[in-house]
Amino acid sequence: MAAHRLPPSLSRLLTSVKYASFRSRCCALHCSAQYSTVSNPNEKTFDKILIANRGEIACRVMKTCHKMGIRTVAVHSDVDASAVHVKMADEAVCVGPAPTSKSYLNMDAIMDAVRATGAQAVHPGYGFLSENKEFAKRLAAQGVEFIGPDTHAIQAMGDKIESKLIAKAAKVNTIPGYDGVVKTVEEAVKISQDIGYPVMIKASAGGGGKGMRIAWNDEETREGFRFSSQEAASSFGDDRLLIEKFIDNPRHIEIQVLADKHGNALWLNERECSIQRRNQKVVEEAPSTFLDPATRRAMGEQAVQLAKAVQYSSAGTVEFLVDSKKNFYFLEMNTRLQVEHPITECITGLDLVEQMIRVAKGYQLQYKQKDIPINGWAIESRVYAEDPYKSFGLPSIGRLSQYQEPLNLSNVRVDSGIQEGSDISIYYDPMISKLVTYGATRAEALARMEDALDNYVIRGVTHNIPLLREIITHPRFISGDISTNFLPEVYPEGFKGHRLEADQRRELLATAAALYITAQLRSHRLMGDLRVSSSPMDCNHWELCVELEEGRHNVEVTKSGNVYTVEVDGGRVEVNGQWNLASPLLPLSINGTPRMLQCLSRDASGKIVLQFLGTSFKVRVLSKLAAQLNSFMPEKVPEDTSSLLRSPMPGSVVAVSVKPGDTVAEGQEICVIEAMKMQNSLTAARPAKVKSVHCKPGETVGEGDLLVELE
């Protein structure tokens, strides 16, 4: 499709949207933002800024703009016409259809929007065009300020090959590797052999974990070269690759830098980003438990050296790999606002978006290095619409049928760009929000994160809260014993959810029984009067059977007021609460310990799904008689699916490697599915003959769709 051009009349494409409710929501969030909410009214910057992005980061930038009295312009694809960032802006312009290449990466349409709205500056957020030197160059040619570094710095640091050479010249520690572009598969294999396995193959223009593969042998190098080049071309329009030594079992620690156009540069401490899956961060914190003051200073000073070497101006991030002996090596520099910037704002009190706007206008930094504090501790959990039980998180799509952020809790910040009713689609990143908690100590921040995750209501899509809660409560994470291998080491067989201890199992069984009785009592009441019932539900003693996983548990329940006493598995559990069945949250006291549960679903047959300690558990509660009769019911035999290859996620088919009649070996690639610009190779689980193929390249598939049938 050709670039979308704005006609002279703006009535069709330009919409002024002044949604007071969203402005109010924005201002309300500032009270718990943990960064400066006051701006100097005498310091003039820009009258109008266009945000060339979507979702939570667009909303985040708008909040600071509103604080500074700056009018905002949103751009959006046609499917994002009712998105939160569109409603929050003062004006909005449609820049094309859903695919990013035709909308958020459509430079012509965005430049048209800049001209039509009279925006004086553009904030690119992260991703999309945020590190695109051509976009920055075109804005400069129009006299529009790009809120970020100049094109020289973007070019120098955006190319991983060039950035590594510059880092070496600036006396920044670098990882051993090949300092040129790898052009062919065979060249990649030879270079990898020369460096010594394991190696990291990654996109020269990449970031965000896309276009990156670890190879431990020649075969994995060949496969990694193919997938990395395809992902790099899809995500960045640049398929150049480089290869370097892979530092096994490292920490990923990054330094936030801030520089102005007058030669001043600061380092704003570090962020620990070692908890990752598929090279993408999951949980971050600031500061790091691992760094001592001397190492922190050395890393900070090298980060500033690199920034000054490319005359950097704006906020940026220098990423390092750190080994067990605190040796650190330059990884890359991100010339943009980082996803995890909120935790730096929490411990320093600085509004990084405001600082970027000031620098873009030409102001000098307001602070010296000695002014930058580490106040308290902040933790960020990336909440995604993902299934954590599949490779620690494969994308999920759907509509948020119920959504409630835990902003009622103190020192909790939620950066999001969605609301109840929003759609999570296959076209964009599946992030729901960035959940941030702050405390005077790490233990305090962790406790608040645990509470916040328990109080976060998300319905309609599968999400990764079960995994996030398990990470932040795991003994290794609590002790600070982490690396980028944390997830595969802790969950070598994949994530399976919370494993209940005996007392926790009793708590869950008792809560399910109490909830079942509460629902039964309510269903037998009409306008305050008891209906005529065949079962004596007005008594205060019940004998029930609760099924959980493969086990059946006999329980006895007595009730006094709002307190249920449950005898189960040789123990006694007291469950106390208000039992509001209309609320998505179920605050209870279980044996004197406060617990926040969520009842995800329940039906008349006694089936209940409870979110307990972050994980969803399916239980079934039956009366004693119903349980006895149920034992005579025939069990449904599960379908044999060993010969069916189904899509594990929604996405698009990139390649199909087989045809009917082909014989495949165990582990052989059958097809490739791309979701959110990440390519996933689907392989045969056993040797077999291909019976039929139900997909072809370019098709969109849903989770569970049949792709290939084997004999």
mmCIF file of N, CA and C in Angstrom, residues 346-413:
data_model
loop_
_atom_site.group_PDB
_atom_site.id
_atom_site.type_symbol
_atom_site.label_atom_id
_atom_site.label_comp_id
_atom_site.label_asym_id
_atom_site.label_seq_id
_atom_site.Cartn_x
_atom_site.Cartn_y
_atom_site.Cartn_z
ATOM 1 N N CYS A 346 12.249 5.933 39.768
ATOM 2 C CA CYS A 346 11.862 5.705 41.167
ATOM 3 C C CYS A 346 13.014 5.958 42.129
ATOM 4 N N ILE A 347 14.230 5.505 41.785
ATOM 5 C CA ILE A 347 15.339 5.621 42.747
ATOM 6 C C ILE A 347 16.099 6.935 42.628
ATOM 7 N N THR A 348 15.860 7.690 41.545
ATOM 8 C CA THR A 348 16.541 8.982 41.396
ATOM 9 C C THR A 348 15.599 10.167 41.553
ATOM 10 N N GLY A 349 14.287 9.950 41.336
ATOM 11 C CA GLY A 349 13.329 11.047 41.405
ATOM 12 C C GLY A 349 13.276 11.881 40.144
ATOM 13 N N LEU A 350 14.026 11.501 39.103
ATOM 14 C CA LEU A 350 14.037 12.262 37.854
ATOM 15 C C LEU A 350 12.952 11.761 36.910
ATOM 16 N N ASP A 351 12.348 12.681 36.174
ATOM 17 C CA ASP A 351 11.429 12.348 35.098
ATOM 18 C C ASP A 351 12.262 12.328 33.819
ATOM 19 N N LEU A 352 12.580 11.144 33.310
ATOM 20 C CA LEU A 352 13.480 11.030 32.168
ATOM 21 C C LEU A 352 12.870 11.602 30.892
ATOM 22 N N VAL A 353 11.562 11.504 30.747
ATOM 23 C CA VAL A 353 10.923 12.085 29.566
ATOM 24 C C VAL A 353 11.062 13.602 29.591
ATOM 25 N N GLU A 354 10.864 14.195 30.740
ATOM 26 C CA GLU A 354 11.031 15.646 30.867
ATOM 27 C C GLU A 354 12.467 16.049 30.547
ATOM 28 N N GLN A 355 13.428 15.263 31.036
ATOM 29 C CA GLN A 355 14.828 15.581 30.763
ATOM 30 C C GLN A 355 15.123 15.488 29.268
ATOM 31 N N MET A 356 14.543 14.507 28.583
ATOM 32 C CA MET A 356 14.734 14.380 27.136
ATOM 33 C C MET A 356 14.170 15.589 26.401
ATOM 34 N N ILE A 357 13.012 16.058 26.817
ATOM 35 C CA ILE A 357 12.383 17.219 26.177
ATOM 36 C C ILE A 357 13.229 18.466 26.400
ATOM 37 N N ARG A 358 13.736 18.635 27.623
ATOM 38 C CA ARG A 358 14.591 19.797 27.938
ATOM 39 C C ARG A 358 15.853 19.789 27.076
ATOM 40 N N VAL A 359 16.479 18.599 27.002
ATOM 41 C CA VAL A 359 17.721 18.492 26.218
ATOM 42 C C VAL A 359 17.447 18.789 24.747
ATOM 43 N N ALA A 360 16.334 18.271 24.219
ATOM 44 C CA ALA A 360 15.991 18.502 22.817
ATOM 45 C C ALA A 360 15.804 19.994 22.525
ATOM 46 N N LYS A 361 15.322 20.730 23.515
ATOM 47 C CA LYS A 361 15.121 22.167 23.345
ATOM 48 C C LYS A 361 16.428 22.948 23.473
ATOM 49 N N GLY A 362 17.474 22.294 23.973
ATOM 50 C CA GLY A 362 18.769 22.963 24.059
ATOM 51 C C GLY A 362 19.196 23.360 25.453
ATOM 52 N N TYR A 363 18.418 23.017 26.468
ATOM 53 C CA TYR A 363 18.793 23.360 27.840
ATOM 54 C C TYR A 363 19.937 22.475 28.329
ATOM 55 N N GLN A 364 20.724 23.016 29.246
ATOM 56 C CA GLN A 364 21.769 22.230 29.888
ATOM 57 C C GLN A 364 21.148 21.357 30.979
ATOM 58 N N LEU A 365 21.862 20.288 31.327
ATOM 59 C CA LEU A 365 21.399 19.436 32.424
ATOM 60 C C LEU A 365 21.330 20.245 33.711
ATOM 61 N N GLN A 366 20.345 19.933 34.526
ATOM 62 C CA GLN A 366 20.145 20.652 35.790
ATOM 63 C C GLN A 366 20.978 20.071 36.923
ATOM 64 N N TYR A 367 21.629 18.922 36.686
ATOM 65 C CA TYR A 367 22.269 18.191 37.781
ATOM 66 C C TYR A 367 23.728 17.895 37.465
ATOM 67 N N LYS A 368 24.483 17.660 38.539
ATOM 68 C CA LYS A 368 25.850 17.162 38.462
ATOM 69 C C LYS A 368 25.841 15.707 38.923
ATOM 70 N N GLN A 369 26.947 15.005 38.663
ATOM 71 C CA GLN A 369 26.993 13.590 39.032
ATOM 72 C C GLN A 369 26.756 13.377 40.525
ATOM 73 N N LYS A 370 27.278 14.281 41.343
ATOM 74 C CA LYS A 370 27.120 14.136 42.801
ATOM 75 C C LYS A 370 25.674 14.305 43.250
ATOM 76 N N ASP A 371 24.822 14.865 42.380
ATOM 77 C CA ASP A 371 23.416 15.084 42.737
ATOM 78 C C ASP A 371 22.550 13.850 42.506
ATOM 79 N N ILE A 372 23.095 12.818 41.861
ATOM 80 C CA ILE A 372 22.290 11.653 41.481
ATOM 81 C C ILE A 372 22.294 10.634 42.610
ATOM 82 N N PRO A 373 21.139 10.408 43.231
ATOM 83 C CA PRO A 373 21.086 9.522 44.399
ATOM 84 C C PRO A 373 20.677 8.088 44.030
ATOM 85 N N ILE A 374 20.784 7.204 44.998
ATOM 86 C CA ILE A 374 20.087 5.921 44.966
ATOM 87 C C ILE A 374 19.188 5.917 46.193
ATOM 88 N N ASN A 375 17.943 6.253 45.990
ATOM 89 C CA ASN A 375 16.976 6.316 47.086
ATOM 90 C C ASN A 375 16.039 5.114 47.005
ATOM 91 N N GLY A 376 16.220 4.160 47.897
ATOM 92 C CA GLY A 376 15.320 3.019 47.951
ATOM 93 C C GLY A 376 15.593 2.002 46.866
ATOM 94 N N TRP A 377 14.539 1.214 46.568
ATOM 95 C CA TRP A 377 14.660 0.103 45.628
ATOM 96 C C TRP A 377 13.388 0.035 44.788
ATOM 97 N N ALA A 378 13.555 -0.261 43.514
ATOM 98 C CA ALA A 378 12.402 -0.372 42.622
ATOM 99 C C ALA A 378 12.502 -1.652 41.799
ATOM 100 N N ILE A 379 11.358 -2.278 41.562
ATOM 101 C CA ILE A 379 11.281 -3.520 40.792
ATOM 102 C C ILE A 379 10.199 -3.359 39.735
ATOM 103 N N GLU A 380 10.499 -3.844 38.525
ATOM 104 C CA GLU A 380 9.518 -3.793 37.438
ATOM 105 C C GLU A 380 9.241 -5.199 36.923
ATOM 106 N N SER A 381 7.963 -5.522 36.821
ATOM 107 C CA SER A 381 7.531 -6.770 36.197
ATOM 108 C C SER A 381 6.822 -6.417 34.895
ATOM 109 N N ARG A 382 7.261 -7.046 33.810
ATOM 110 C CA ARG A 382 6.600 -6.810 32.522
ATOM 111 C C ARG A 382 5.418 -7.771 32.410
ATOM 112 N N VAL A 383 4.234 -7.216 32.453
ATOM 113 C CA VAL A 383 3.017 -8.029 32.378
ATOM 114 C C VAL A 383 2.637 -8.170 30.903
ATOM 115 N N TYR A 384 2.658 -9.404 30.432
ATOM 116 C CA TYR A 384 2.405 -9.688 29.021
ATOM 117 C C TYR A 384 1.161 -10.547 28.844
ATOM 118 N N ALA A 385 0.516 -10.379 27.692
ATOM 119 C CA ALA A 385 -0.526 -11.321 27.270
ATOM 120 C C ALA A 385 0.187 -12.501 26.632
ATOM 121 N N GLU A 386 0.674 -13.379 27.484
ATOM 122 C CA GLU A 386 1.444 -14.533 27.051
ATOM 123 C C GLU A 386 1.081 -15.736 27.901
ATOM 124 N N ASP A 387 1.278 -16.914 27.325
ATOM 125 C CA ASP A 387 1.090 -18.152 28.066
ATOM 126 C C ASP A 387 2.434 -18.574 28.640
ATOM 127 N N PRO A 388 2.660 -18.398 29.944
ATOM 128 C CA PRO A 388 3.980 -18.692 30.523
ATOM 129 C C PRO A 388 4.306 -20.177 30.555
ATOM 130 N N TYR A 389 3.299 -21.023 30.331
ATOM 131 C CA TYR A 389 3.528 -22.464 30.348
ATOM 132 C C TYR A 389 4.080 -22.969 29.016
ATOM 133 N N LYS A 390 4.170 -22.082 28.026
ATOM 134 C CA LYS A 390 4.731 -22.427 26.724
ATOM 135 C C LYS A 390 6.002 -21.618 26.499
ATOM 136 N N SER A 391 7.148 -22.267 26.663
ATOM 137 C CA SER A 391 8.449 -21.613 26.430
ATOM 138 C C SER A 391 8.589 -20.317 27.228
ATOM 139 N N PHE A 392 8.050 -20.304 28.457
ATOM 140 C CA PHE A 392 8.101 -19.155 29.362
ATOM 141 C C PHE A 392 7.333 -17.947 28.829
ATOM 142 N N GLY A 393 6.521 -18.147 27.763
ATOM 143 C CA GLY A 393 5.685 -17.046 27.305
ATOM 144 C C GLY A 393 5.549 -16.959 25.804
ATOM 145 N N LEU A 394 4.518 -17.617 25.252
ATOM 146 C CA LEU A 394 4.176 -17.419 23.854
ATOM 147 C C LEU A 394 2.940 -16.532 23.783
ATOM 148 N N PRO A 395 2.863 -15.651 22.781
ATOM 149 C CA PRO A 395 1.817 -14.620 22.755
ATOM 150 C C PRO A 395 0.395 -15.166 22.799
ATOM 151 N N SER A 396 -0.463 -14.406 23.460
ATOM 152 C CA SER A 396 -1.892 -14.707 23.531
ATOM 153 C C SER A 396 -2.637 -13.489 23.006
ATOM 154 N N ILE A 397 -3.732 -13.711 22.318
ATOM 155 C CA ILE A 397 -4.528 -12.586 21.841
ATOM 156 C C ILE A 397 -5.934 -12.679 22.415
ATOM 157 N N GLY A 398 -6.662 -11.588 22.364
ATOM 158 C CA GLY A 398 -8.029 -11.580 22.866
ATOM 159 C C GLY A 398 -8.424 -10.193 23.329
ATOM 160 N N ARG A 399 -9.605 -10.115 23.904
ATOM 161 C CA ARG A 399 -10.130 -8.837 24.395
ATOM 162 C C ARG A 399 -10.150 -8.861 25.917
ATOM 163 N N LEU A 400 -9.733 -7.770 26.519
ATOM 164 C CA LEU A 400 -9.723 -7.669 27.979
ATOM 165 C C LEU A 400 -11.152 -7.486 28.469
ATOM 166 N N SER A 401 -11.768 -8.589 28.868
ATOM 167 C CA SER A 401 -13.160 -8.535 29.302
ATOM 168 C C SER A 401 -13.303 -7.901 30.682
ATOM 169 N N GLN A 402 -12.242 -8.002 31.484
ATOM 170 C CA GLN A 402 -12.217 -7.356 32.801
ATOM 171 C C GLN A 402 -10.787 -6.955 33.087
ATOM 172 N N TYR A 403 -10.603 -5.732 33.566
ATOM 173 C CA TYR A 403 -9.242 -5.235 33.764
ATOM 174 C C TYR A 403 -9.226 -4.242 34.912
ATOM 175 N N GLN A 404 -8.363 -4.505 35.890
ATOM 176 C CA GLN A 404 -8.296 -3.647 37.077
ATOM 177 C C GLN A 404 -6.857 -3.611 37.574
ATOM 178 N N GLU A 405 -6.240 -2.430 37.483
ATOM 179 C CA GLU A 405 -4.856 -2.284 37.926
ATOM 180 C C GLU A 405 -4.797 -2.087 39.435
ATOM 181 N N PRO A 406 -3.736 -2.553 40.094
ATOM 182 C CA PRO A 406 -3.652 -2.493 41.564
ATOM 183 C C PRO A 406 -3.188 -1.134 42.093
ATOM 184 N N LEU A 407 -3.770 -0.061 41.567
ATOM 185 C CA LEU A 407 -3.335 1.279 41.954
ATOM 186 C C LEU A 407 -3.863 1.705 43.323
ATOM 187 N N ASN A 408 -4.694 0.846 43.931
ATOM 188 C CA ASN A 408 -5.152 1.143 45.288
ATOM 189 C C ASN A 408 -4.054 0.909 46.308
ATOM 190 N N LEU A 409 -2.996 0.218 45.931
ATOM 191 C CA LEU A 409 -1.886 -0.074 46.835
ATOM 192 C C LEU A 409 -0.874 1.068 46.802
ATOM 193 N N SER A 410 -0.227 1.314 47.919
ATOM 194 C CA SER A 410 0.756 2.395 47.992
ATOM 195 C C SER A 410 2.050 1.994 47.293
ATOM 196 N N ASN A 411 2.746 3.006 46.755
ATOM 197 C CA ASN A 411 4.035 2.819 46.092
ATOM 198 C C ASN A 411 3.978 1.799 44.956
ATOM 199 N N VAL A 412 2.874 1.828 44.228
ATOM 200 C CA VAL A 412 2.706 0.990 43.045
ATOM 201 C C VAL A 412 2.464 1.898 41.848
ATOM 202 N N ARG A 413 3.183 1.638 40.786
ATOM 203 C CA ARG A 413 3.043 2.404 39.544
ATOM 204 C C ARG A 413 2.737 1.426 38.411
#
